[in-house]
């Protein structure tokens, strides 16, 4: 690499798929326009969210330092990247990892990015994503380019879009699976990415795949779409669930199709998306998820609407082309499977017992690498990929429990693998046990965080690690912590769950957690717990101890915690823990007035407006923003001496603006210029809807003329005129939209 | 070659430290605006990660951390925002801030860490400069030696560059003669 200076755009140009490269260039242009004040901050915010660029705590430029709230004097002044979001404030980059699978090369690149643009930590989220924190927005285009060079897009990682499609980490190597769901998850990911029917949501949309019903790895029960693989009469298909979700009030998904044949997976998912786009709430963000549509309509009516939409969808060969040879689309071992031989150390025995799972393929196991709080360093990542290249190849998957797995580990290689993992700090046992605590970022980085869920999880993990736990039922418990009621830590499905809340004690704020019990992790997140009381954050370790002691002492033989709570009753449990709710006075014990891992006195003053809800930006607004970007790029080309390209882009910008208006009446309008201009003429020109109150048809005619008489090898002046006309046309489109928008319903798919 | 994201680590005399002690220290630095010309934003605790970045003071221009990654323990200054100019002045600037942070930690009433005056690690995290290979070391060497001459004038200095093309460029410097932190800072001007 040493040598002449280069930009990443130049260096990686040929290694990025053209569509990915263009999207990134378009976003970079939008950043320039935003800095010039030419793009609305709301539109920019939703655009960047849909590129996976998320806000973080304090990005409103304010932070309570333990004494008072202070203004963070970022150099950018009043420039914002969204409503109340300062341009220079650090953000989070969410890297989508469909079905959780990453190659060694991809992980190596992400490790580089973590070192250069973040804090050298890769964070695995509860949805199989990698998140990099403290990223500056100016670094994001190059960050995205480097990801694109290894086939990763961050598009639609956040915002009102289809988020990462998750799948169980054992897909393909699970003895209980009906079949490997990985290629189905991949196919659905790429089918829905950027699809016109997924661009006009009022809220996020989450999809999960499971290869089987009983195991929780896929968590199909609490997703907008959950697909569980089944085989019926020798044919592959899915139990197709809709309308699940956690959030503040969790909903179980409903079975909408008992057996959906595999060839129907893509179109039926598309149909669900169309119903969501059509009927989803847009004003009340708290009720905008699909689960509320299902609830409002009832399952029968929802099913009817989905099937009706399904019939309207034009056939697409992509529904079935991926099925060709699908049974061979699975990862393969690097080394032959051989049995484990020789002595096993106590450490390896424990690792083997908790962190490995036999594959149906003889002498192979899946090895879980437990990452405390889901964090792994860039250096460790490179060390891991070196180990993977030696033993397993590109079989790495992320898990929803914030760990990693290596598949196709030969049993004979386990001792050496474990030694090498341990040497780099990745050999921790107890994956999936009570010590393996899941947590959302909480107040560490999330604007919505109320309490320090990560700090709590770290403290609990530390204490549990120091304890000897010889009761297997205790060992098997799942503890999960969320920093607030939005349940990103999935506390609803934990045996022992916590959600961050705040309490006022003698005029001072004290961090608390609600204890949530009765959740079921198994059976794909089978049932949800309920809160039984709020406890001061600093008492939570005692709460865990007391709760588990009570259970183990008073349970019937072999009775699981969930069953015990159901039998004993919540009132009894609450009574057993009541004294732990006491908060000492500030003078008696100041430690209660700070949160775990934070030296500052606790405050809720740093909570901000979350970006997980995104901004509701209509498809028309996006289209008009795209036209602005294109005409700006036309100017850049003109400045660069390329009159022909400048004129082409100017014409394209007019088409974009016209299409943005047409979709108000015909959501399914194609991208073809003839179709766009034809529809524009019929719907907007001939009806005079587009006419300017003073200039009449002048601006509409600019598009019609540009389309009917395209410029051939224009000179600079001609290109310049085309750009000017495009700008006038776009302004007229904006004005038209403002005139008609209050009267226009949400875009309806025809 | 584009030299950005310069990183300098000053090594501690202690073999291990209690990382949790730095959380209140760094929060206090934010309250006090402890590092001039730096907007200090927040404290990130990664003590749970084996050989991780430890406790990191997140800033707009740079991150400052106490870590034991690739041993030994030390304070690390990681420049995050691009800056103009040639490599040597950037190394000097980063070293100055790393030593300033080290001195501040050493002088903290908590007295949890003390630093050596004969060892530093210099890294250039931007892969646009080059990976950790011989060619990159050859390109960086004059600037690194320039820094060493200013820190330890007249002293013999050993250089141990990292050689792994998957890694960012880094080199450990070890002087035959030590100096105190104030002396080193004074020499950098």
PDB file of N, CA, C and O in Angstrom, chain A residues 1-3 6 8 58 63 65 74-75 108 112 115-116 118-119 121 134 136 139 372-373 375 377 379-380 382 385-386 389 454 597-600, chain B residues 1-2 5 23-24 27 30-31 39-42 46 48-50 52-53 58 60 63 69-70 80-81 125-130 133 135-136 166-167:
ATOM      1  N   UNK A   1       0.809  -1.204   0.000  1.00  0.00           N
ATOM      2  CA  UNK A   1       0.000   0.000   0.000  1.00  0.00           C
ATOM      3  C   UNK A   1       0.844   1.256   0.000  1.00  0.00           C
ATOM      4  O   UNK A   1       0.342   2.324  -0.344  1.00  0.00           O
ATOM      5  N   UNK A   2       2.070   1.186   0.482  1.00  0.00           N
ATOM      6  CA  UNK A   2       2.908   2.386   0.516  1.00  0.00           C
ATOM      7  C   UNK A   2       3.067   2.916  -0.882  1.00  0.00           C
ATOM      8  O   UNK A   2       3.134   2.165  -1.851  1.00  0.00           O
ATOM      9  N   UNK A   3       3.165   4.234  -1.009  1.00  0.00           N
ATOM     10  CA  UNK A   3       3.343   4.790  -2.340  1.00  0.00           C
ATOM     11  C   UNK A   3       2.555   6.058  -2.481  1.00  0.00           C
ATOM     12  O   UNK A   3       2.489   6.861  -1.557  1.00  0.00           O
ATOM     13  N   UNK A   6      -3.762   8.080  -2.234  1.00  0.00           N
ATOM     14  CA  UNK A   6      -4.950   7.635  -2.954  1.00  0.00           C
ATOM     15  C   UNK A   6      -6.160   7.915  -2.096  1.00  0.00           C
ATOM     16  O   UNK A   6      -6.066   8.122  -0.894  1.00  0.00           O
ATOM     17  N   UNK A   8      -9.985   6.255  -1.066  1.00  0.00           N
ATOM     18  CA  UNK A   8     -10.608   4.930  -1.048  1.00  0.00           C
ATOM     19  C   UNK A   8     -11.519   4.767  -2.260  1.00  0.00           C
ATOM     20  O   UNK A   8     -11.643   3.665  -2.796  1.00  0.00           O
ATOM     21  N   UNK A  58     -25.912  12.186  23.382  1.00  0.00           N
ATOM     22  CA  UNK A  58     -25.240  13.487  23.401  1.00  0.00           C
ATOM     23  C   UNK A  58     -25.118  14.097  22.010  1.00  0.00           C
ATOM     24  O   UNK A  58     -24.472  15.143  21.863  1.00  0.00           O
ATOM     25  N   UNK A  63     -24.678  17.473  27.302  1.00  0.00           N
ATOM     26  CA  UNK A  63     -24.295  16.344  28.151  1.00  0.00           C
ATOM     27  C   UNK A  63     -24.217  16.793  29.593  1.00  0.00           C
ATOM     28  O   UNK A  63     -23.598  17.811  29.908  1.00  0.00           O
ATOM     29  N   UNK A  65     -22.556  16.469  32.959  1.00  0.00           N
ATOM     30  CA  UNK A  65     -21.231  15.949  33.324  1.00  0.00           C
ATOM     31  C   UNK A  65     -21.157  15.501  34.770  1.00  0.00           C
ATOM     32  O   UNK A  65     -20.089  15.254  35.302  1.00  0.00           O
ATOM     33  N   UNK A  74     -19.039  21.489  19.615  1.00  0.00           N
ATOM     34  CA  UNK A  74     -18.500  20.877  18.401  1.00  0.00           C
ATOM     35  C   UNK A  74     -18.109  21.961  17.400  1.00  0.00           C
ATOM     36  O   UNK A  74     -18.751  23.012  17.326  1.00  0.00           O
ATOM     37  N   UNK A  75     -17.085  21.691  16.598  1.00  0.00           N
ATOM     38  CA  UNK A  75     -16.600  22.711  15.662  1.00  0.00           C
ATOM     39  C   UNK A  75     -17.607  23.094  14.583  1.00  0.00           C
ATOM     40  O   UNK A  75     -17.514  24.164  14.002  1.00  0.00           O
ATOM     41  N   UNK A 108     -12.054  -9.071   8.634  1.00  0.00           N
ATOM     42  CA  UNK A 108     -10.782  -8.346   8.655  1.00  0.00           C
ATOM     43  C   UNK A 108     -10.987  -6.881   8.288  1.00  0.00           C
ATOM     44  O   UNK A 108     -10.394  -5.977   8.889  1.00  0.00           O
ATOM     45  N   UNK A 112     -10.425  -3.415  10.591  1.00  0.00           N
ATOM     46  CA  UNK A 112      -9.709  -2.199  10.187  1.00  0.00           C
ATOM     47  C   UNK A 112     -10.573  -0.963  10.430  1.00  0.00           C
ATOM     48  O   UNK A 112     -10.097   0.059  10.934  1.00  0.00           O
ATOM     49  N   UNK A 115     -10.749   0.119  13.993  1.00  0.00           N
ATOM     50  CA  UNK A 115      -9.533   0.800  14.463  1.00  0.00           C
ATOM     51  C   UNK A 115      -9.453   2.224  13.950  1.00  0.00           C
ATOM     52  O   UNK A 115      -9.043   3.129  14.666  1.00  0.00           O
ATOM     53  N   UNK A 116      -9.796   2.401  12.700  1.00  0.00           N
ATOM     54  CA  UNK A 116      -9.594   3.717  12.088  1.00  0.00           C
ATOM     55  C   UNK A 116     -10.710   4.692  12.404  1.00  0.00           C
ATOM     56  O   UNK A 116     -10.465   5.876  12.599  1.00  0.00           O
ATOM     57  N   UNK A 118     -13.519   4.113  14.642  1.00  0.00           N
ATOM     58  CA  UNK A 118     -14.297   3.885  15.867  1.00  0.00           C
ATOM     59  C   UNK A 118     -13.334   3.795  17.053  1.00  0.00           C
ATOM     60  O   UNK A 118     -12.309   4.472  17.080  1.00  0.00           O
ATOM     61  N   UNK A 119     -13.623   2.938  18.007  1.00  0.00           N
ATOM     62  CA  UNK A 119     -12.781   2.825  19.209  1.00  0.00           C
ATOM     63  C   UNK A 119     -12.145   1.446  19.301  1.00  0.00           C
ATOM     64  O   UNK A 119     -11.862   0.960  20.401  1.00  0.00           O
ATOM     65  N   UNK A 121     -13.440  -1.358  18.795  1.00  0.00           N
ATOM     66  CA  UNK A 121     -14.320  -2.411  19.292  1.00  0.00           C
ATOM     67  C   UNK A 121     -15.393  -2.714  18.253  1.00  0.00           C
ATOM     68  O   UNK A 121     -16.033  -1.794  17.715  1.00  0.00           O
ATOM     69  N   UNK A 134     -19.052   5.757  18.027  1.00  0.00           N
ATOM     70  CA  UNK A 134     -18.211   6.962  18.003  1.00  0.00           C
ATOM     71  C   UNK A 134     -17.615   7.215  16.616  1.00  0.00           C
ATOM     72  O   UNK A 134     -16.444   7.588  16.487  1.00  0.00           O
ATOM     73  N   UNK A 136     -17.525   9.337  13.132  1.00  0.00           N
ATOM     74  CA  UNK A 136     -17.842  10.673  12.634  1.00  0.00           C
ATOM     75  C   UNK A 136     -18.496  10.552  11.264  1.00  0.00           C
ATOM     76  O   UNK A 136     -18.051   9.736  10.436  1.00  0.00           O
ATOM     77  N   UNK A 139     -16.563  10.349   8.016  1.00  0.00           N
ATOM     78  CA  UNK A 139     -15.842   9.099   7.710  1.00  0.00           C
ATOM     79  C   UNK A 139     -16.753   8.046   7.082  1.00  0.00           C
ATOM     80  O   UNK A 139     -16.267   7.007   6.615  1.00  0.00           O
ATOM     81  N   UNK A 372     -18.129 -11.163  26.135  1.00  0.00           N
ATOM     82  CA  UNK A 372     -18.794 -10.390  27.183  1.00  0.00           C
ATOM     83  C   UNK A 372     -19.354  -9.080  26.652  1.00  0.00           C
ATOM     84  O   UNK A 372     -18.623  -8.322  25.987  1.00  0.00           O
ATOM     85  N   UNK A 373     -20.626  -8.879  26.849  1.00  0.00           N
ATOM     86  CA  UNK A 373     -21.351  -7.693  26.375  1.00  0.00           C
ATOM     87  C   UNK A 373     -21.306  -7.553  24.856  1.00  0.00           C
ATOM     88  O   UNK A 373     -21.570  -6.479  24.314  1.00  0.00           O
ATOM     89  N   UNK A 375     -18.752  -7.633  22.850  1.00  0.00           N
ATOM     90  CA  UNK A 375     -17.628  -6.832  22.367  1.00  0.00           C
ATOM     91  C   UNK A 375     -16.411  -7.692  22.027  1.00  0.00           C
ATOM     92  O   UNK A 375     -16.047  -8.580  22.781  1.00  0.00           O
ATOM     93  N   UNK A 377     -12.350  -6.969  20.210  1.00  0.00           N
ATOM     94  CA  UNK A 377     -11.473  -5.927  19.689  1.00  0.00           C
ATOM     95  C   UNK A 377     -11.103  -6.214  18.244  1.00  0.00           C
ATOM     96  O   UNK A 377     -11.234  -7.338  17.753  1.00  0.00           O
ATOM     97  N   UNK A 379      -8.080  -6.266  17.130  1.00  0.00           N
ATOM     98  CA  UNK A 379      -6.952  -7.203  17.162  1.00  0.00           C
ATOM     99  C   UNK A 379      -7.455  -8.633  17.356  1.00  0.00           C
ATOM    100  O   UNK A 379      -7.018  -9.559  16.664  1.00  0.00           O
ATOM    101  N   UNK A 380      -8.360  -8.816  18.295  1.00  0.00           N
ATOM    102  CA  UNK A 380      -8.911 -10.154  18.517  1.00  0.00           C
ATOM    103  C   UNK A 380      -9.612 -10.670  17.257  1.00  0.00           C
ATOM    104  O   UNK A 380      -9.576 -11.858  16.956  1.00  0.00           O
ATOM    105  N   UNK A 382      -8.872 -10.066  14.158  1.00  0.00           N
ATOM    106  CA  UNK A 382      -7.863 -10.585  13.218  1.00  0.00           C
ATOM    107  C   UNK A 382      -7.285 -11.906  13.706  1.00  0.00           C
ATOM    108  O   UNK A 382      -7.019 -12.812  12.921  1.00  0.00           O
ATOM    109  N   UNK A 385      -9.880 -14.514  12.879  1.00  0.00           N
ATOM    110  CA  UNK A 385      -9.949 -14.923  11.473  1.00  0.00           C
ATOM    111  C   UNK A 385      -8.727 -15.771  11.102  1.00  0.00           C
ATOM    112  O   UNK A 385      -8.838 -16.674  10.264  1.00  0.00           O
ATOM    113  N   UNK A 386      -7.595 -15.495  11.727  1.00  0.00           N
ATOM    114  CA  UNK A 386      -6.427 -16.350  11.472  1.00  0.00           C
ATOM    115  C   UNK A 386      -6.705 -17.781  11.956  1.00  0.00           C
ATOM    116  O   UNK A 386      -6.370 -18.760  11.278  1.00  0.00           O
ATOM    117  N   UNK A 389      -9.286 -19.363   9.577  1.00  0.00           N
ATOM    118  CA  UNK A 389      -8.687 -19.769   8.293  1.00  0.00           C
ATOM    119  C   UNK A 389      -7.949 -21.095   8.449  1.00  0.00           C
ATOM    120  O   UNK A 389      -7.826 -21.864   7.502  1.00  0.00           O
ATOM    121  N   UNK A 454     -25.603  -2.018  30.256  1.00  0.00           N
ATOM    122  CA  UNK A 454     -24.297  -2.648  30.043  1.00  0.00           C
ATOM    123  C   UNK A 454     -23.506  -2.691  31.342  1.00  0.00           C
ATOM    124  O   UNK A 454     -22.862  -3.688  31.666  1.00  0.00           O
ATOM    125  N   UNK A 597     -20.799   1.561  36.413  1.00  0.00           N
ATOM    126  CA  UNK A 597     -19.790   1.943  35.428  1.00  0.00           C
ATOM    127  C   UNK A 597     -19.760   3.421  35.101  1.00  0.00           C
ATOM    128  O   UNK A 597     -19.114   3.829  34.143  1.00  0.00           O
ATOM    129  N   UNK A 598     -20.453   4.234  35.872  1.00  0.00           N
ATOM    130  CA  UNK A 598     -20.500   5.669  35.594  1.00  0.00           C
ATOM    131  C   UNK A 598     -20.226   6.427  36.878  1.00  0.00           C
ATOM    132  O   UNK A 598     -20.887   6.206  37.883  1.00  0.00           O
ATOM    133  N   UNK A 599     -19.248   7.320  36.842  1.00  0.00           N
ATOM    134  CA  UNK A 599     -18.889   8.037  38.060  1.00  0.00           C
ATOM    135  C   UNK A 599     -19.806   9.223  38.332  1.00  0.00           C
ATOM    136  O   UNK A 599     -19.801   9.772  39.430  1.00  0.00           O
ATOM    137  N   UNK A 600     -20.589   9.630  37.355  1.00  0.00           N
ATOM    138  CA  UNK A 600     -21.408  10.834  37.514  1.00  0.00           C
ATOM    139  C   UNK A 600     -22.627  10.523  38.369  1.00  0.00           C
ATOM    140  O   UNK A 600     -23.144   9.406  38.384  1.00  0.00           O
TER     141      UNK A 600
ATOM    142  N   UNK B   1       1.787   9.524   0.522  1.00  0.00           N
ATOM    143  CA  UNK B   1       1.214   8.692   1.585  1.00  0.00           C
ATOM    144  C   UNK B   1       0.452   9.601   2.554  1.00  0.00           C
ATOM    145  O   UNK B   1       0.927  10.654   2.913  1.00  0.00           O
ATOM    146  N   UNK B   2      -0.692   9.163   2.932  1.00  0.00           N
ATOM    147  CA  UNK B   2      -1.553   9.981   3.766  1.00  0.00           C
ATOM    148  C   UNK B   2      -1.392   9.497   5.207  1.00  0.00           C
ATOM    149  O   UNK B   2      -1.821   8.395   5.554  1.00  0.00           O
ATOM    150  N   UNK B   5      -4.668   9.668  11.598  1.00  0.00           N
ATOM    151  CA  UNK B   5      -4.988   8.778  12.727  1.00  0.00           C
ATOM    152  C   UNK B   5      -3.711   8.274  13.393  1.00  0.00           C
ATOM    153  O   UNK B   5      -3.495   7.075  13.561  1.00  0.00           O
ATOM    154  N   UNK B  23     -12.265   5.567  35.391  1.00  0.00           N
ATOM    155  CA  UNK B  23     -13.583   6.069  35.011  1.00  0.00           C
ATOM    156  C   UNK B  23     -13.870   7.402  35.686  1.00  0.00           C
ATOM    157  O   UNK B  23     -14.179   8.396  34.994  1.00  0.00           O
ATOM    158  N   UNK B  24     -13.747   7.507  37.007  1.00  0.00           N
ATOM    159  CA  UNK B  24     -13.996   8.827  37.617  1.00  0.00           C
ATOM    160  C   UNK B  24     -12.956   9.861  37.197  1.00  0.00           C
ATOM    161  O   UNK B  24     -13.285  11.043  37.066  1.00  0.00           O
ATOM    162  N   UNK B  27     -14.037  11.154  33.782  1.00  0.00           N
ATOM    163  CA  UNK B  27     -15.235  11.994  33.915  1.00  0.00           C
ATOM    164  C   UNK B  27     -14.865  13.365  34.473  1.00  0.00           C
ATOM    165  O   UNK B  27     -15.407  14.388  34.047  1.00  0.00           O
ATOM    166  N   UNK B  30     -13.488  15.586  31.810  1.00  0.00           N
ATOM    167  CA  UNK B  30     -14.533  16.193  30.993  1.00  0.00           C
ATOM    168  C   UNK B  30     -15.085  17.414  31.713  1.00  0.00           C
ATOM    169  O   UNK B  30     -15.252  18.482  31.120  1.00  0.00           O
ATOM    170  N   UNK B  31     -15.362  17.281  32.997  1.00  0.00           N
ATOM    171  CA  UNK B  31     -15.884  18.420  33.763  1.00  0.00           C
ATOM    172  C   UNK B  31     -14.922  19.601  33.698  1.00  0.00           C
ATOM    173  O   UNK B  31     -15.327  20.746  33.572  1.00  0.00           O
ATOM    174  N   UNK B  39     -12.166  18.679  22.530  1.00  0.00           N
ATOM    175  CA  UNK B  39     -13.520  18.566  23.056  1.00  0.00           C
ATOM    176  C   UNK B  39     -13.659  17.152  23.599  1.00  0.00           C
ATOM    177  O   UNK B  39     -13.638  16.184  22.840  1.00  0.00           O
ATOM    178  N   UNK B  40     -13.774  17.031  24.911  1.00  0.00           N
ATOM    179  CA  UNK B  40     -13.909  15.720  25.549  1.00  0.00           C
ATOM    180  C   UNK B  40     -15.385  15.432  25.731  1.00  0.00           C
ATOM    181  O   UNK B  40     -16.133  16.282  26.234  1.00  0.00           O
ATOM    182  N   UNK B  41     -15.802  14.242  25.338  1.00  0.00           N
ATOM    183  CA  UNK B  41     -17.236  13.987  25.216  1.00  0.00           C
ATOM    184  C   UNK B  41     -17.753  12.982  26.240  1.00  0.00           C
ATOM    185  O   UNK B  41     -18.740  13.233  26.917  1.00  0.00           O
ATOM    186  N   UNK B  42     -17.099  11.819  26.338  1.00  0.00           N
ATOM    187  CA  UNK B  42     -17.680  10.782  27.191  1.00  0.00           C
ATOM    188  C   UNK B  42     -16.606   9.756  27.554  1.00  0.00           C
ATOM    189  O   UNK B  42     -15.483   9.798  27.032  1.00  0.00           O
ATOM    190  N   UNK B  46     -14.418  -0.433  28.630  1.00  0.00           N
ATOM    191  CA  UNK B  46     -14.237  -1.740  27.989  1.00  0.00           C
ATOM    192  C   UNK B  46     -13.366  -2.648  28.846  1.00  0.00           C
ATOM    193  O   UNK B  46     -12.649  -3.515  28.339  1.00  0.00           O
ATOM    194  N   UNK B  48     -14.142  -5.039  30.499  1.00  0.00           N
ATOM    195  CA  UNK B  48     -14.591  -6.436  30.434  1.00  0.00           C
ATOM    196  C   UNK B  48     -13.975  -7.184  29.250  1.00  0.00           C
ATOM    197  O   UNK B  48     -14.119  -8.401  29.147  1.00  0.00           O
ATOM    198  N   UNK B  49     -13.315  -6.460  28.361  1.00  0.00           N
ATOM    199  CA  UNK B  49     -12.732  -7.096  27.176  1.00  0.00           C
ATOM    200  C   UNK B  49     -11.276  -7.433  27.464  1.00  0.00           C
ATOM    201  O   UNK B  49     -10.494  -6.545  27.812  1.00  0.00           O
ATOM    202  N   UNK B  50     -10.927  -8.713  27.308  1.00  0.00           N
ATOM    203  CA  UNK B  50      -9.552  -9.124  27.577  1.00  0.00           C
ATOM    204  C   UNK B  50      -8.606  -8.424  26.602  1.00  0.00           C
ATOM    205  O   UNK B  50      -8.844  -8.428  25.393  1.00  0.00           O
ATOM    206  N   UNK B  52      -8.283  -5.454  25.889  1.00  0.00           N
ATOM    207  CA  UNK B  52      -9.034  -4.516  25.072  1.00  0.00           C
ATOM    208  C   UNK B  52      -8.570  -3.084  25.266  1.00  0.00           C
ATOM    209  O   UNK B  52      -7.532  -2.843  25.879  1.00  0.00           O
ATOM    210  N   UNK B  53      -9.328  -2.137  24.772  1.00  0.00           N
ATOM    211  CA  UNK B  53      -8.940  -0.735  24.897  1.00  0.00           C
ATOM    212  C   UNK B  53      -9.087  -0.186  26.305  1.00  0.00           C
ATOM    213  O   UNK B  53      -8.848   0.999  26.520  1.00  0.00           O
ATOM    214  N   UNK B  58     -13.524   9.499  25.250  1.00  0.00           N
ATOM    215  CA  UNK B  58     -13.894   9.782  23.866  1.00  0.00           C
ATOM    216  C   UNK B  58     -13.855  11.293  23.654  1.00  0.00           C
ATOM    217  O   UNK B  58     -14.489  12.052  24.395  1.00  0.00           O
ATOM    218  N   UNK B  60     -13.623  14.567  20.473  1.00  0.00           N
ATOM    219  CA  UNK B  60     -13.890  14.866  19.068  1.00  0.00           C
ATOM    220  C   UNK B  60     -12.617  14.733  18.249  1.00  0.00           C
ATOM    221  O   UNK B  60     -12.607  14.097  17.210  1.00  0.00           O
ATOM    222  N   UNK B  63      -9.183  10.170  20.887  1.00  0.00           N
ATOM    223  CA  UNK B  63      -9.570   9.353  22.033  1.00  0.00           C
ATOM    224  C   UNK B  63      -8.320   9.142  22.875  1.00  0.00           C
ATOM    225  O   UNK B  63      -7.211   8.965  22.338  1.00  0.00           O
ATOM    226  N   UNK B  69      -3.662  -3.431  25.612  1.00  0.00           N
ATOM    227  CA  UNK B  69      -3.711  -4.203  24.386  1.00  0.00           C
ATOM    228  C   UNK B  69      -2.316  -4.446  23.869  1.00  0.00           C
ATOM    229  O   UNK B  69      -1.506  -3.523  23.797  1.00  0.00           O
ATOM    230  N   UNK B  70      -2.031  -5.671  23.537  1.00  0.00           N
ATOM    231  CA  UNK B  70      -0.700  -6.085  23.117  1.00  0.00           C
ATOM    232  C   UNK B  70       0.335  -5.703  24.166  1.00  0.00           C
ATOM    233  O   UNK B  70       1.472  -5.370  23.836  1.00  0.00           O
ATOM    234  N   UNK B  80      -8.228  11.218  15.906  1.00  0.00           N
ATOM    235  CA  UNK B  80      -9.335  10.737  15.081  1.00  0.00           C
ATOM    236  C   UNK B  80      -9.657  11.668  13.906  1.00  0.00           C
ATOM    237  O   UNK B  80     -10.102  11.224  12.867  1.00  0.00           O
ATOM    238  N   UNK B  81      -9.497  12.960  14.089  1.00  0.00           N
ATOM    239  CA  UNK B  81      -9.806  13.862  12.995  1.00  0.00           C
ATOM    240  C   UNK B  81      -8.545  14.171  12.205  1.00  0.00           C
ATOM    241  O   UNK B  81      -7.467  14.311  12.782  1.00  0.00           O
ATOM    242  N   UNK B 125      -2.763   4.645  12.175  1.00  0.00           N
ATOM    243  CA  UNK B 125      -3.868   3.713  12.028  1.00  0.00           C
ATOM    244  C   UNK B 125      -4.489   3.737  10.640  1.00  0.00           C
ATOM    245  O   UNK B 125      -5.120   2.780  10.226  1.00  0.00           O
ATOM    246  N   UNK B 126      -4.337   4.849   9.913  1.00  0.00           N
ATOM    247  CA  UNK B 126      -4.955   4.931   8.592  1.00  0.00           C
ATOM    248  C   UNK B 126      -4.246   3.990   7.633  1.00  0.00           C
ATOM    249  O   UNK B 126      -3.033   4.117   7.406  1.00  0.00           O
ATOM    250  N   UNK B 127      -5.004   3.076   7.052  1.00  0.00           N
ATOM    251  CA  UNK B 127      -4.432   2.153   6.074  1.00  0.00           C
ATOM    252  C   UNK B 127      -4.043   2.868   4.774  1.00  0.00           C
ATOM    253  O   UNK B 127      -3.371   2.276   3.934  1.00  0.00           O
ATOM    254  N   UNK B 128      -4.425   4.103   4.633  1.00  0.00           N
ATOM    255  CA  UNK B 128      -3.987   4.846   3.454  1.00  0.00           C
ATOM    256  C   UNK B 128      -2.509   5.178   3.558  1.00  0.00           C
ATOM    257  O   UNK B 128      -1.873   5.525   2.564  1.00  0.00           O
ATOM    258  N   UNK B 129      -1.965   5.112   4.745  1.00  0.00           N
ATOM    259  CA  UNK B 129      -0.526   5.304   4.906  1.00  0.00           C
ATOM    260  C   UNK B 129       0.214   4.042   4.517  1.00  0.00           C
ATOM    261  O   UNK B 129       1.256   4.074   3.879  1.00  0.00           O
ATOM    262  N   UNK B 130      -0.365   2.942   4.916  1.00  0.00           N
ATOM    263  CA  UNK B 130       0.293   1.683   4.595  1.00  0.00           C
ATOM    264  C   UNK B 130       0.096   0.686   5.706  1.00  0.00           C
ATOM    265  O   UNK B 130      -0.221   1.062   6.833  1.00  0.00           O
ATOM    266  N   UNK B 133       4.382  -3.163   7.197  1.00  0.00           N
ATOM    267  CA  UNK B 133       5.366  -3.933   6.438  1.00  0.00           C
ATOM    268  C   UNK B 133       6.656  -3.128   6.304  1.00  0.00           C
ATOM    269  O   UNK B 133       6.741  -1.972   6.751  1.00  0.00           O
ATOM    270  N   UNK B 135       8.111  -1.809   3.778  1.00  0.00           N
ATOM    271  CA  UNK B 135       8.069  -0.600   2.939  1.00  0.00           C
ATOM    272  C   UNK B 135       7.503   0.573   3.716  1.00  0.00           C
ATOM    273  O   UNK B 135       7.996   1.708   3.620  1.00  0.00           O
ATOM    274  N   UNK B 136       6.453   0.311   4.498  1.00  0.00           N
ATOM    275  CA  UNK B 136       5.863   1.387   5.283  1.00  0.00           C
ATOM    276  C   UNK B 136       6.854   1.872   6.344  1.00  0.00           C
ATOM    277  O   UNK B 136       6.982   3.075   6.599  1.00  0.00           O
ATOM    278  N   UNK B 166      -1.496  -7.395   7.863  1.00  0.00           N
ATOM    279  CA  UNK B 166      -2.916  -7.242   8.192  1.00  0.00           C
ATOM    280  C   UNK B 166      -3.137  -6.121   9.195  1.00  0.00           C
ATOM    281  O   UNK B 166      -4.255  -5.690   9.420  1.00  0.00           O
ATOM    282  N   UNK B 167      -2.052  -5.673   9.795  1.00  0.00           N
ATOM    283  CA  UNK B 167      -2.170  -4.685  10.859  1.00  0.00           C
ATOM    284  C   UNK B 167      -1.839  -3.289  10.363  1.00  0.00           C
ATOM    285  O   UNK B 167      -1.178  -3.117   9.338  1.00  0.00           O
TER     286      UNK B 167
END
